């Protein structure tokens, strides 16, 4: 199971990479915001009105209060006491992934048996060992229940905005006894210092697609519009299996031999063909996440 995840971009990314093991931010901030930008225009008027009402009632200051900004809220929540009391961190850090083992793929095992929430337990207070596929189901179900306290439905919305993205990062749905790629070092592009494989998939692949998040979201929405309806079918458990397959068939197709980086750290060199496959896979996964997030919200908020 993952005990380490790499996070974010720029100076924040560099700082967090040096900290003690922690779960990561699938796609980094850019990827999550792209998912939100894809989903937002696809919301029905009824869903959008309810989303706006819930977000307007939320005064939490961990992120800006708009739809796209709230896609990264769950990471901020988890990390808000990571270096102090660890209450939020311990309670939610495993919710960000479902580590299906490459050698012995079993979603139920990766999700602690996929047990239902104890009766009367809000999803935001669920067991710490819940996995991302189960949390997406739980929080989507809470959004449909108008009898729940508004505060819980706000939490459900914010967690759902993030976890739907997490579910589609291949290394948040697979593990090869390497902490989800965090124990694997790679060299790519013109870099001479190794990076973690997980970090490559969190941020470098997304940045390869493009640096303008709005333009990337628009491009992905248009490119994959014909697949949107088909991709919106299924449930989070099915989508976790798809992400696992992407990890198995693309992420872990690494060279057989590592080479030393400029500091002597053994790392697998990623050639142009690997990076092209990675970009194509990430484009599809981001688009799927955006389309499916919209579908979940439209179904829950009729």
PDB file of C-alpha atoms in Angstrom:
ATOM      1  CA  UNK A   1       0.000   0.000   0.000  1.00  0.00           C
ATOM      2  CA  UNK A   2       1.190   3.532  -0.698  1.00  0.00           C
ATOM      3  CA  UNK A   3       2.973   5.162   2.157  1.00  0.00           C
ATOM      4  CA  UNK A   4       4.413   7.881  -0.054  1.00  0.00           C
ATOM      5  CA  UNK A   5       2.948  10.212  -2.620  1.00  0.00           C
ATOM      6  CA  UNK A   6       4.552  13.161  -4.377  1.00  0.00           C
ATOM      7  CA  UNK A   7       2.746  16.453  -4.637  1.00  0.00           C
ATOM      8  CA  UNK A   8       2.105  19.666  -6.501  1.00  0.00           C
ATOM      9  CA  UNK A   9       4.339  21.769  -8.683  1.00  0.00           C
ATOM     10  CA  UNK A  10       7.141  24.287  -8.565  1.00  0.00           C
ATOM     11  CA  UNK A  11       8.554  25.203  -5.175  1.00  0.00           C
ATOM     12  CA  UNK A  12       5.709  23.464  -3.357  1.00  0.00           C
ATOM     13  CA  UNK A  13       6.432  20.268  -5.243  1.00  0.00           C
ATOM     14  CA  UNK A  14      10.126  20.443  -4.406  1.00  0.00           C
ATOM     15  CA  UNK A  15       9.487  21.094  -0.736  1.00  0.00           C
ATOM     16  CA  UNK A  16       6.895  18.362  -0.329  1.00  0.00           C
ATOM     17  CA  UNK A  17       9.108  15.794  -2.024  1.00  0.00           C
ATOM     18  CA  UNK A  18      11.519  16.130   0.875  1.00  0.00           C
ATOM     19  CA  UNK A  19       8.945  15.495   3.577  1.00  0.00           C
ATOM     20  CA  UNK A  20       8.203  12.200   5.276  1.00  0.00           C
ATOM     21  CA  UNK A  21       6.046   9.736   3.313  1.00  0.00           C
ATOM     22  CA  UNK A  22       2.613  10.985   2.411  1.00  0.00           C
ATOM     23  CA  UNK A  23      -0.040  10.278  -0.167  1.00  0.00           C
ATOM     24  CA  UNK A  24       0.171  12.358  -3.301  1.00  0.00           C
ATOM     25  CA  UNK A  25      -1.935  14.720  -5.280  1.00  0.00           C
ATOM     26  CA  UNK A  26      -2.918  12.840  -8.375  1.00  0.00           C
ATOM     27  CA  UNK A  27      -2.279  15.004 -11.419  1.00  0.00           C
ATOM     28  CA  UNK A  28      -0.974  17.876  -9.290  1.00  0.00           C
ATOM     29  CA  UNK A  29      -3.080  21.010  -9.047  1.00  0.00           C
ATOM     30  CA  UNK A  30      -3.060  21.590 -12.804  1.00  0.00           C
ATOM     31  CA  UNK A  31      -4.585  18.225 -13.623  1.00  0.00           C
ATOM     32  CA  UNK A  32      -7.330  18.523 -11.028  1.00  0.00           C
ATOM     33  CA  UNK A  33      -8.264  21.984 -12.254  1.00  0.00           C
ATOM     34  CA  UNK A  34      -8.353  20.706 -15.846  1.00  0.00           C
ATOM     35  CA  UNK A  35     -10.783  17.983 -14.744  1.00  0.00           C
ATOM     36  CA  UNK A  36     -12.960  20.638 -13.131  1.00  0.00           C
ATOM     37  CA  UNK A  37     -12.811  22.859 -16.195  1.00  0.00           C
ATOM     38  CA  UNK A  38     -13.949  19.949 -18.377  1.00  0.00           C
ATOM     39  CA  UNK A  39     -16.826  19.071 -16.043  1.00  0.00           C
ATOM     40  CA  UNK A  40     -18.211  22.531 -15.308  1.00  0.00           C
ATOM     41  CA  UNK A  41     -19.675  23.373 -18.751  1.00  0.00           C
ATOM     42  CA  UNK A  42     -21.302  19.928 -18.881  1.00  0.00           C
ATOM     43  CA  UNK A  43     -23.428  20.439 -15.769  1.00  0.00           C
ATOM     44  CA  UNK A  44     -27.160  20.686 -16.263  1.00  0.00           C
ATOM     45  CA  UNK A  45     -28.817  23.939 -15.135  1.00  0.00           C
ATOM     46  CA  UNK A  46     -30.319  22.086 -12.143  1.00  0.00           C
ATOM     47  CA  UNK A  47     -26.984  20.594 -11.091  1.00  0.00           C
ATOM     48  CA  UNK A  48     -25.134  23.876 -11.593  1.00  0.00           C
ATOM     49  CA  UNK A  49     -27.655  25.786  -9.499  1.00  0.00           C
ATOM     50  CA  UNK A  50     -27.294  23.323  -6.611  1.00  0.00           C
ATOM     51  CA  UNK A  51     -23.512  23.268  -6.885  1.00  0.00           C
ATOM     52  CA  UNK A  52     -23.459  27.071  -6.778  1.00  0.00           C
ATOM     53  CA  UNK A  53     -25.738  27.078  -3.723  1.00  0.00           C
ATOM     54  CA  UNK A  54     -23.540  24.620  -1.840  1.00  0.00           C
ATOM     55  CA  UNK A  55     -20.310  26.420  -2.720  1.00  0.00           C
ATOM     56  CA  UNK A  56     -21.772  29.805  -1.789  1.00  0.00           C
ATOM     57  CA  UNK A  57     -22.669  28.465   1.661  1.00  0.00           C
ATOM     58  CA  UNK A  58     -19.109  27.246   2.292  1.00  0.00           C
ATOM     59  CA  UNK A  59     -16.755  29.708   3.966  1.00  0.00           C
ATOM     60  CA  UNK A  60     -13.769  27.341   4.214  1.00  0.00           C
ATOM     61  CA  UNK A  61     -10.618  29.248   3.265  1.00  0.00           C
ATOM     62  CA  UNK A  62      -8.264  26.388   2.347  1.00  0.00           C
ATOM     63  CA  UNK A  63      -8.818  27.239  -1.335  1.00  0.00           C
ATOM     64  CA  UNK A  64     -10.725  29.819  -3.293  1.00  0.00           C
ATOM     65  CA  UNK A  65     -14.460  29.087  -3.185  1.00  0.00           C
ATOM     66  CA  UNK A  66     -15.227  28.524  -6.854  1.00  0.00           C
ATOM     67  CA  UNK A  67     -15.855  25.145  -8.528  1.00  0.00           C
ATOM     68  CA  UNK A  68     -12.465  24.781 -10.213  1.00  0.00           C
ATOM     69  CA  UNK A  69     -10.468  25.852  -7.162  1.00  0.00           C
ATOM     70  CA  UNK A  70     -12.355  23.424  -4.941  1.00  0.00           C
ATOM     71  CA  UNK A  71     -11.043  20.504  -7.039  1.00  0.00           C
ATOM     72  CA  UNK A  72      -7.804  20.695  -5.028  1.00  0.00           C
ATOM     73  CA  UNK A  73      -9.483  21.251  -1.643  1.00  0.00           C
ATOM     74  CA  UNK A  74      -9.203  17.621  -0.451  1.00  0.00           C
ATOM     75  CA  UNK A  75      -5.430  17.758  -0.704  1.00  0.00           C
ATOM     76  CA  UNK A  76      -5.294  20.988   1.259  1.00  0.00           C
ATOM     77  CA  UNK A  77      -7.614  19.498   3.890  1.00  0.00           C
ATOM     78  CA  UNK A  78      -5.508  16.375   4.252  1.00  0.00           C
ATOM     79  CA  UNK A  79      -2.250  18.305   4.479  1.00  0.00           C
ATOM     80  CA  UNK A  80      -3.542  21.074   6.766  1.00  0.00           C
ATOM     81  CA  UNK A  81      -2.371  19.202   9.893  1.00  0.00           C
ATOM     82  CA  UNK A  82       0.114  16.852   8.264  1.00  0.00           C
ATOM     83  CA  UNK A  83       3.015  18.313  10.238  1.00  0.00           C
ATOM     84  CA  UNK A  84       1.141  18.791  13.499  1.00  0.00           C
ATOM     85  CA  UNK A  85      -1.763  16.791  14.951  1.00  0.00           C
ATOM     86  CA  UNK A  86      -2.273  14.608  11.837  1.00  0.00           C
ATOM     87  CA  UNK A  87      -5.969  14.175  12.618  1.00  0.00           C
ATOM     88  CA  UNK A  88      -7.192  15.126   9.151  1.00  0.00           C
ATOM     89  CA  UNK A  89      -4.151  13.575   7.535  1.00  0.00           C
ATOM     90  CA  UNK A  90      -4.579  10.191   9.193  1.00  0.00           C
ATOM     91  CA  UNK A  91      -8.336  10.156   8.651  1.00  0.00           C
ATOM     92  CA  UNK A  92      -8.260  10.876   4.913  1.00  0.00           C
ATOM     93  CA  UNK A  93      -4.868  10.137   3.381  1.00  0.00           C
ATOM     94  CA  UNK A  94      -5.779   6.631   2.200  1.00  0.00           C
ATOM     95  CA  UNK A  95      -9.001   7.872   0.602  1.00  0.00           C
ATOM     96  CA  UNK A  96      -6.985   9.268  -2.328  1.00  0.00           C
ATOM     97  CA  UNK A  97      -6.030   5.934  -3.887  1.00  0.00           C
ATOM     98  CA  UNK A  98      -6.847   2.267  -4.411  1.00  0.00           C
ATOM     99  CA  UNK A  99      -3.647   0.258  -4.671  1.00  0.00           C
ATOM    100  CA  UNK A 100      -4.484  -2.658  -6.926  1.00  0.00           C
ATOM    101  CA  UNK A 101      -1.387  -4.839  -7.033  1.00  0.00           C
ATOM    102  CA  UNK A 102       0.001  -5.430 -10.512  1.00  0.00           C
ATOM    103  CA  UNK A 103       0.924  -9.044  -9.739  1.00  0.00           C
ATOM    104  CA  UNK A 104      -2.319  -9.909  -7.923  1.00  0.00           C
ATOM    105  CA  UNK A 105      -5.048  -7.482  -9.034  1.00  0.00           C
ATOM    106  CA  UNK A 106      -7.904  -7.454  -6.535  1.00  0.00           C
ATOM    107  CA  UNK A 107      -9.914  -4.272  -6.072  1.00  0.00           C
ATOM    108  CA  UNK A 108     -11.641  -5.603  -2.969  1.00  0.00           C
ATOM    109  CA  UNK A 109      -8.296  -6.245  -1.317  1.00  0.00           C
ATOM    110  CA  UNK A 110      -7.050  -2.807  -2.353  1.00  0.00           C
ATOM    111  CA  UNK A 111     -10.193  -1.288  -0.827  1.00  0.00           C
ATOM    112  CA  UNK A 112     -10.073  -3.070   2.543  1.00  0.00           C
ATOM    113  CA  UNK A 113     -12.869  -5.432   1.558  1.00  0.00           C
ATOM    114  CA  UNK A 114     -15.116  -2.662   0.189  1.00  0.00           C
ATOM    115  CA  UNK A 115     -17.213  -2.713   3.330  1.00  0.00           C
ATOM    116  CA  UNK A 116     -20.227  -0.392   3.429  1.00  0.00           C
ATOM    117  CA  UNK A 117     -20.213   2.582   5.736  1.00  0.00           C
ATOM    118  CA  UNK A 118     -21.410   1.756   9.255  1.00  0.00           C
ATOM    119  CA  UNK A 119     -25.087   2.666   9.509  1.00  0.00           C
ATOM    120  CA  UNK A 120     -25.594   6.321  10.313  1.00  0.00           C
ATOM    121  CA  UNK A 121     -21.962   7.254   9.602  1.00  0.00           C
ATOM    122  CA  UNK A 122     -21.439  10.257   7.324  1.00  0.00           C
ATOM    123  CA  UNK A 123     -19.022   9.560   4.481  1.00  0.00           C
ATOM    124  CA  UNK A 124     -16.789  12.369   5.754  1.00  0.00           C
ATOM    125  CA  UNK A 125     -16.371  10.389   8.987  1.00  0.00           C
ATOM    126  CA  UNK A 126     -15.908   7.007   7.330  1.00  0.00           C
ATOM    127  CA  UNK A 127     -13.127   4.521   8.051  1.00  0.00           C
ATOM    128  CA  UNK A 128      -9.587   5.711   7.334  1.00  0.00           C
ATOM    129  CA  UNK A 129      -8.935   2.610   5.220  1.00  0.00           C
ATOM    130  CA  UNK A 130     -11.638   3.403   2.670  1.00  0.00           C
ATOM    131  CA  UNK A 131     -10.286   3.677  -0.894  1.00  0.00           C
ATOM    132  CA  UNK A 132     -10.911   6.273  -3.560  1.00  0.00           C
ATOM    133  CA  UNK A 133     -13.389   4.158  -5.547  1.00  0.00           C
ATOM    134  CA  UNK A 134     -15.553   3.677  -2.469  1.00  0.00           C
ATOM    135  CA  UNK A 135     -15.307   7.331  -1.427  1.00  0.00           C
ATOM    136  CA  UNK A 136     -16.498   8.493  -4.852  1.00  0.00           C
ATOM    137  CA  UNK A 137     -19.546   6.227  -4.503  1.00  0.00           C
ATOM    138  CA  UNK A 138     -20.228   7.355  -0.944  1.00  0.00           C
ATOM    139  CA  UNK A 139     -19.943  11.070  -1.559  1.00  0.00           C
ATOM    140  CA  UNK A 140     -21.981  10.903  -4.771  1.00  0.00           C
ATOM    141  CA  UNK A 141     -24.724   9.138  -2.804  1.00  0.00           C
ATOM    142  CA  UNK A 142     -24.656  11.838  -0.118  1.00  0.00           C
ATOM    143  CA  UNK A 143     -25.182  14.565  -2.685  1.00  0.00           C
ATOM    144  CA  UNK A 144     -28.467  12.939  -3.691  1.00  0.00           C
ATOM    145  CA  UNK A 145     -29.781  13.027  -0.110  1.00  0.00           C
ATOM    146  CA  UNK A 146     -31.289  16.445   0.559  1.00  0.00           C
ATOM    147  CA  UNK A 147     -32.200  15.358   4.093  1.00  0.00           C
ATOM    148  CA  UNK A 148     -28.537  15.427   5.115  1.00  0.00           C
ATOM    149  CA  UNK A 149     -27.117  18.508   6.861  1.00  0.00           C
ATOM    150  CA  UNK A 150     -25.904  21.062   4.351  1.00  0.00           C
ATOM    151  CA  UNK A 151     -22.420  20.954   5.890  1.00  0.00           C
ATOM    152  CA  UNK A 152     -22.086  17.260   5.056  1.00  0.00           C
ATOM    153  CA  UNK A 153     -23.295  17.760   1.494  1.00  0.00           C
ATOM    154  CA  UNK A 154     -20.750  20.567   1.064  1.00  0.00           C
ATOM    155  CA  UNK A 155     -18.017  18.200   2.185  1.00  0.00           C
ATOM    156  CA  UNK A 156     -19.387  15.530  -0.140  1.00  0.00           C
ATOM    157  CA  UNK A 157     -19.191  17.927  -3.079  1.00  0.00           C
ATOM    158  CA  UNK A 158     -15.650  19.056  -2.330  1.00  0.00           C
ATOM    159  CA  UNK A 159     -14.336  15.536  -1.794  1.00  0.00           C
ATOM    160  CA  UNK A 160     -16.107  14.320  -4.934  1.00  0.00           C
ATOM    161  CA  UNK A 161     -14.586  17.109  -7.033  1.00  0.00           C
ATOM    162  CA  UNK A 162     -11.138  15.886  -6.063  1.00  0.00           C
ATOM    163  CA  UNK A 163     -11.483  12.137  -5.723  1.00  0.00           C
ATOM    164  CA  UNK A 164     -12.989  11.716  -9.178  1.00  0.00           C
ATOM    165  CA  UNK A 165      -9.725  13.129 -10.510  1.00  0.00           C
ATOM    166  CA  UNK A 166      -7.620  10.961  -8.211  1.00  0.00           C
ATOM    167  CA  UNK A 167      -9.429   7.849  -9.396  1.00  0.00           C
ATOM    168  CA  UNK A 168      -8.203   8.449 -12.944  1.00  0.00           C
ATOM    169  CA  UNK A 169      -4.496   8.904 -12.226  1.00  0.00           C
ATOM    170  CA  UNK A 170      -3.134   5.419 -13.048  1.00  0.00           C
ATOM    171  CA  UNK A 171      -0.709   5.366 -10.133  1.00  0.00           C
ATOM    172  CA  UNK A 172      -3.569   6.020  -7.722  1.00  0.00           C
ATOM    173  CA  UNK A 173      -5.107   2.737  -8.824  1.00  0.00           C
ATOM    174  CA  UNK A 174      -2.038   0.508  -9.040  1.00  0.00           C
ATOM    175  CA  UNK A 175       1.004  -0.580  -7.099  1.00  0.00           C
ATOM    176  CA  UNK A 176       3.990  -2.710  -8.025  1.00  0.00           C
ATOM    177  CA  UNK A 177       5.483  -3.065  -4.538  1.00  0.00           C
ATOM    178  CA  UNK A 178       7.004   0.376  -5.110  1.00  0.00           C
ATOM    179  CA  UNK A 179       4.663   2.693  -3.201  1.00  0.00           C
ATOM    180  CA  UNK A 180       2.756   3.561  -6.347  1.00  0.00           C
ATOM    181  CA  UNK A 181       5.840   4.484  -8.347  1.00  0.00           C
ATOM    182  CA  UNK A 182       7.420   6.534  -5.579  1.00  0.00           C
ATOM    183  CA  UNK A 183      10.298   4.121  -5.176  1.00  0.00           C
ATOM    184  CA  UNK A 184      11.016   4.117  -8.917  1.00  0.00           C
ATOM    185  CA  UNK A 185      13.327   6.792 -10.319  1.00  0.00           C
ATOM    186  CA  UNK A 186      13.132   7.931 -13.932  1.00  0.00           C
ATOM    187  CA  UNK A 187      14.910  10.317 -16.287  1.00  0.00           C
ATOM    188  CA  UNK A 188      12.906  12.110 -18.953  1.00  0.00           C
ATOM    189  CA  UNK A 189      13.222  14.843 -21.529  1.00  0.00           C
ATOM    190  CA  UNK A 190      16.522  16.669 -21.007  1.00  0.00           C
ATOM    191  CA  UNK A 191      16.625  16.198 -17.239  1.00  0.00           C
ATOM    192  CA  UNK A 192      19.859  14.961 -15.706  1.00  0.00           C
ATOM    193  CA  UNK A 193      18.507  14.472 -12.189  1.00  0.00           C
ATOM    194  CA  UNK A 194      16.128  11.587 -11.516  1.00  0.00           C
ATOM    195  CA  UNK A 195      12.484  12.089 -10.555  1.00  0.00           C
ATOM    196  CA  UNK A 196      10.026   9.674  -9.026  1.00  0.00           C
ATOM    197  CA  UNK A 197       7.808   7.856 -11.511  1.00  0.00           C
ATOM    198  CA  UNK A 198       4.765   8.981  -9.531  1.00  0.00           C
ATOM    199  CA  UNK A 199       5.846  12.612  -9.784  1.00  0.00           C
ATOM    200  CA  UNK A 200       6.327  12.234 -13.510  1.00  0.00           C
ATOM    201  CA  UNK A 201       2.712  11.097 -13.874  1.00  0.00           C
ATOM    202  CA  UNK A 202       1.383  13.657 -11.390  1.00  0.00           C
ATOM    203  CA  UNK A 203       2.802  16.735 -13.065  1.00  0.00           C
ATOM    204  CA  UNK A 204       5.309  16.289 -15.895  1.00  0.00           C
ATOM    205  CA  UNK A 205       2.868  14.465 -18.175  1.00  0.00           C
ATOM    206  CA  UNK A 206       0.174  17.093 -17.594  1.00  0.00           C
ATOM    207  CA  UNK A 207       2.620  19.902 -18.301  1.00  0.00           C
ATOM    208  CA  UNK A 208       3.654  18.091 -21.474  1.00  0.00           C
ATOM    209  CA  UNK A 209       0.032  18.304 -22.639  1.00  0.00           C
ATOM    210  CA  UNK A 210       0.005  22.068 -22.138  1.00  0.00           C
ATOM    211  CA  UNK A 211       0.518  24.852 -19.609  1.00  0.00           C
ATOM    212  CA  UNK A 212      -2.732  26.763 -20.266  1.00  0.00           C
ATOM    213  CA  UNK A 213      -5.294  24.828 -18.192  1.00  0.00           C
ATOM    214  CA  UNK A 214      -8.328  26.394 -19.831  1.00  0.00           C
ATOM    215  CA  UNK A 215      -6.983  25.681 -23.311  1.00  0.00           C
ATOM    216  CA  UNK A 216      -6.100  22.102 -22.401  1.00  0.00           C
ATOM    217  CA  UNK A 217      -9.571  21.487 -20.952  1.00  0.00           C
ATOM    218  CA  UNK A 218     -11.226  22.933 -24.052  1.00  0.00           C
ATOM    219  CA  UNK A 219      -9.019  20.828 -26.327  1.00  0.00           C
ATOM    220  CA  UNK A 220      -9.684  17.601 -24.418  1.00  0.00           C
ATOM    221  CA  UNK A 221     -13.431  18.265 -24.304  1.00  0.00           C
ATOM    222  CA  UNK A 222     -13.538  18.779 -28.050  1.00  0.00           C
ATOM    223  CA  UNK A 223     -11.172  15.957 -28.943  1.00  0.00           C
ATOM    224  CA  UNK A 224     -13.029  13.325 -26.951  1.00  0.00           C
ATOM    225  CA  UNK A 225     -16.579  14.654 -27.248  1.00  0.00           C
ATOM    226  CA  UNK A 226     -17.670  11.636 -29.283  1.00  0.00           C
ATOM    227  CA  UNK A 227     -16.558   9.286 -26.500  1.00  0.00           C
ATOM    228  CA  UNK A 228     -18.157  11.306 -23.711  1.00  0.00           C
ATOM    229  CA  UNK A 229     -21.433   9.383 -23.480  1.00  0.00           C
ATOM    230  CA  UNK A 230     -19.746   5.973 -23.531  1.00  0.00           C
ATOM    231  CA  UNK A 231     -17.150   7.026 -20.983  1.00  0.00           C
ATOM    232  CA  UNK A 232     -19.846   8.246 -18.603  1.00  0.00           C
ATOM    233  CA  UNK A 233     -21.166   4.718 -18.236  1.00  0.00           C
ATOM    234  CA  UNK A 234     -20.144   2.397 -15.394  1.00  0.00           C
ATOM    235  CA  UNK A 235     -19.333   3.008 -11.767  1.00  0.00           C
ATOM    236  CA  UNK A 236     -16.226   4.086  -9.842  1.00  0.00           C
ATOM    237  CA  UNK A 237     -15.124   0.470  -9.354  1.00  0.00           C
ATOM    238  CA  UNK A 238     -15.114   0.037 -13.140  1.00  0.00           C
ATOM    239  CA  UNK A 239     -13.168   3.256 -13.582  1.00  0.00           C
ATOM    240  CA  UNK A 240     -10.588   2.127 -11.015  1.00  0.00           C
ATOM    241  CA  UNK A 241     -10.049  -1.021 -13.069  1.00  0.00           C
ATOM    242  CA  UNK A 242      -9.516   1.113 -16.178  1.00  0.00           C
ATOM    243  CA  UNK A 243      -6.930   3.223 -14.382  1.00  0.00           C
ATOM    244  CA  UNK A 244      -5.227   0.062 -13.168  1.00  0.00           C
ATOM    245  CA  UNK A 245      -5.058  -1.228 -16.739  1.00  0.00           C
ATOM    246  CA  UNK A 246      -3.433   2.029 -17.841  1.00  0.00           C
ATOM    247  CA  UNK A 247      -0.811   1.617 -15.126  1.00  0.00           C
ATOM    248  CA  UNK A 248      -0.159  -1.987 -16.061  1.00  0.00           C
ATOM    249  CA  UNK A 249      -0.069  -1.430 -19.818  1.00  0.00           C
ATOM    250  CA  UNK A 250       1.565   1.997 -20.035  1.00  0.00           C
ATOM    251  CA  UNK A 251       2.994   3.354 -16.788  1.00  0.00           C
ATOM    252  CA  UNK A 252       5.023   0.285 -15.886  1.00  0.00           C
ATOM    253  CA  UNK A 253       6.355  -0.437 -19.399  1.00  0.00           C
ATOM    254  CA  UNK A 254       9.746   0.856 -18.306  1.00  0.00           C
ATOM    255  CA  UNK A 255      13.153   0.040 -19.786  1.00  0.00           C
ATOM    256  CA  UNK A 256      14.747  -3.120 -18.466  1.00  0.00           C
ATOM    257  CA  UNK A 257      17.912  -1.350 -17.340  1.00  0.00           C
ATOM    258  CA  UNK A 258      18.452   1.703 -15.177  1.00  0.00           C
ATOM    259  CA  UNK A 259      21.254   4.216 -15.715  1.00  0.00           C
ATOM    260  CA  UNK A 260      22.838   6.596 -13.188  1.00  0.00           C
ATOM    261  CA  UNK A 261      21.719  10.217 -13.130  1.00  0.00           C
ATOM    262  CA  UNK A 262      24.251  12.976 -12.572  1.00  0.00           C
ATOM    263  CA  UNK A 263      24.280  12.172  -8.848  1.00  0.00           C
ATOM    264  CA  UNK A 264      24.710   8.446  -9.421  1.00  0.00           C
ATOM    265  CA  UNK A 265      21.081   7.563  -8.608  1.00  0.00           C
ATOM    266  CA  UNK A 266      19.887   4.623 -10.723  1.00  0.00           C
ATOM    267  CA  UNK A 267      16.962   5.707 -12.911  1.00  0.00           C
ATOM    268  CA  UNK A 268      15.053   4.351 -15.880  1.00  0.00           C
ATOM    269  CA  UNK A 269      15.416   6.576 -18.970  1.00  0.00           C
ATOM    270  CA  UNK A 270      12.052   7.310 -20.572  1.00  0.00           C
ATOM    271  CA  UNK A 271      12.375   7.493 -24.336  1.00  0.00           C
ATOM    272  CA  UNK A 272      10.235   9.543 -26.701  1.00  0.00           C
ATOM    273  CA  UNK A 273       7.939   6.618 -27.416  1.00  0.00           C
ATOM    274  CA  UNK A 274       7.192   6.179 -23.693  1.00  0.00           C
ATOM    275  CA  UNK A 275       6.504   9.884 -23.263  1.00  0.00           C
ATOM    276  CA  UNK A 276       4.160   9.911 -26.239  1.00  0.00           C
ATOM    277  CA  UNK A 277       2.224   6.948 -24.834  1.00  0.00           C
ATOM    278  CA  UNK A 278       2.141   8.640 -21.439  1.00  0.00           C
ATOM    279  CA  UNK A 279       0.776  11.869 -22.900  1.00  0.00           C
ATOM    280  CA  UNK A 280      -1.900  10.043 -24.887  1.00  0.00           C
ATOM    281  CA  UNK A 281      -2.941   8.075 -21.804  1.00  0.00           C
ATOM    282  CA  UNK A 282      -3.010  11.128 -19.559  1.00  0.00           C
ATOM    283  CA  UNK A 283      -5.119  13.027 -22.088  1.00  0.00           C
ATOM    284  CA  UNK A 284      -7.706  10.265 -22.099  1.00  0.00           C
ATOM    285  CA  UNK A 285      -7.678   9.850 -18.320  1.00  0.00           C
ATOM    286  CA  UNK A 286      -8.144  13.573 -17.698  1.00  0.00           C
ATOM    287  CA  UNK A 287     -10.990  13.707 -20.200  1.00  0.00           C
ATOM    288  CA  UNK A 288     -12.652  10.650 -18.673  1.00  0.00           C
ATOM    289  CA  UNK A 289     -12.392  12.189 -15.222  1.00  0.00           C
ATOM    290  CA  UNK A 290     -13.992  15.433 -16.367  1.00  0.00           C
ATOM    291  CA  UNK A 291     -16.828  13.755 -18.241  1.00  0.00           C
ATOM    292  CA  UNK A 292     -17.505  11.378 -15.363  1.00  0.00           C
ATOM    293  CA  UNK A 293     -17.416  14.092 -12.726  1.00  0.00           C
ATOM    294  CA  UNK A 294     -20.089  15.938 -14.674  1.00  0.00           C
ATOM    295  CA  UNK A 295     -22.151  12.753 -14.971  1.00  0.00           C
ATOM    296  CA  UNK A 296     -21.923  12.073 -11.234  1.00  0.00           C
ATOM    297  CA  UNK A 297     -23.012  15.597 -10.347  1.00  0.00           C
ATOM    298  CA  UNK A 298     -25.810  15.667 -12.910  1.00  0.00           C
ATOM    299  CA  UNK A 299     -27.171  12.362 -11.625  1.00  0.00           C
ATOM    300  CA  UNK A 300     -26.950  13.404  -7.970  1.00  0.00           C
ATOM    301  CA  UNK A 301     -28.287  16.940  -8.312  1.00  0.00           C
ATOM    302  CA  UNK A 302     -31.381  16.671 -10.484  1.00  0.00           C
TER     303      UNK A 302
END
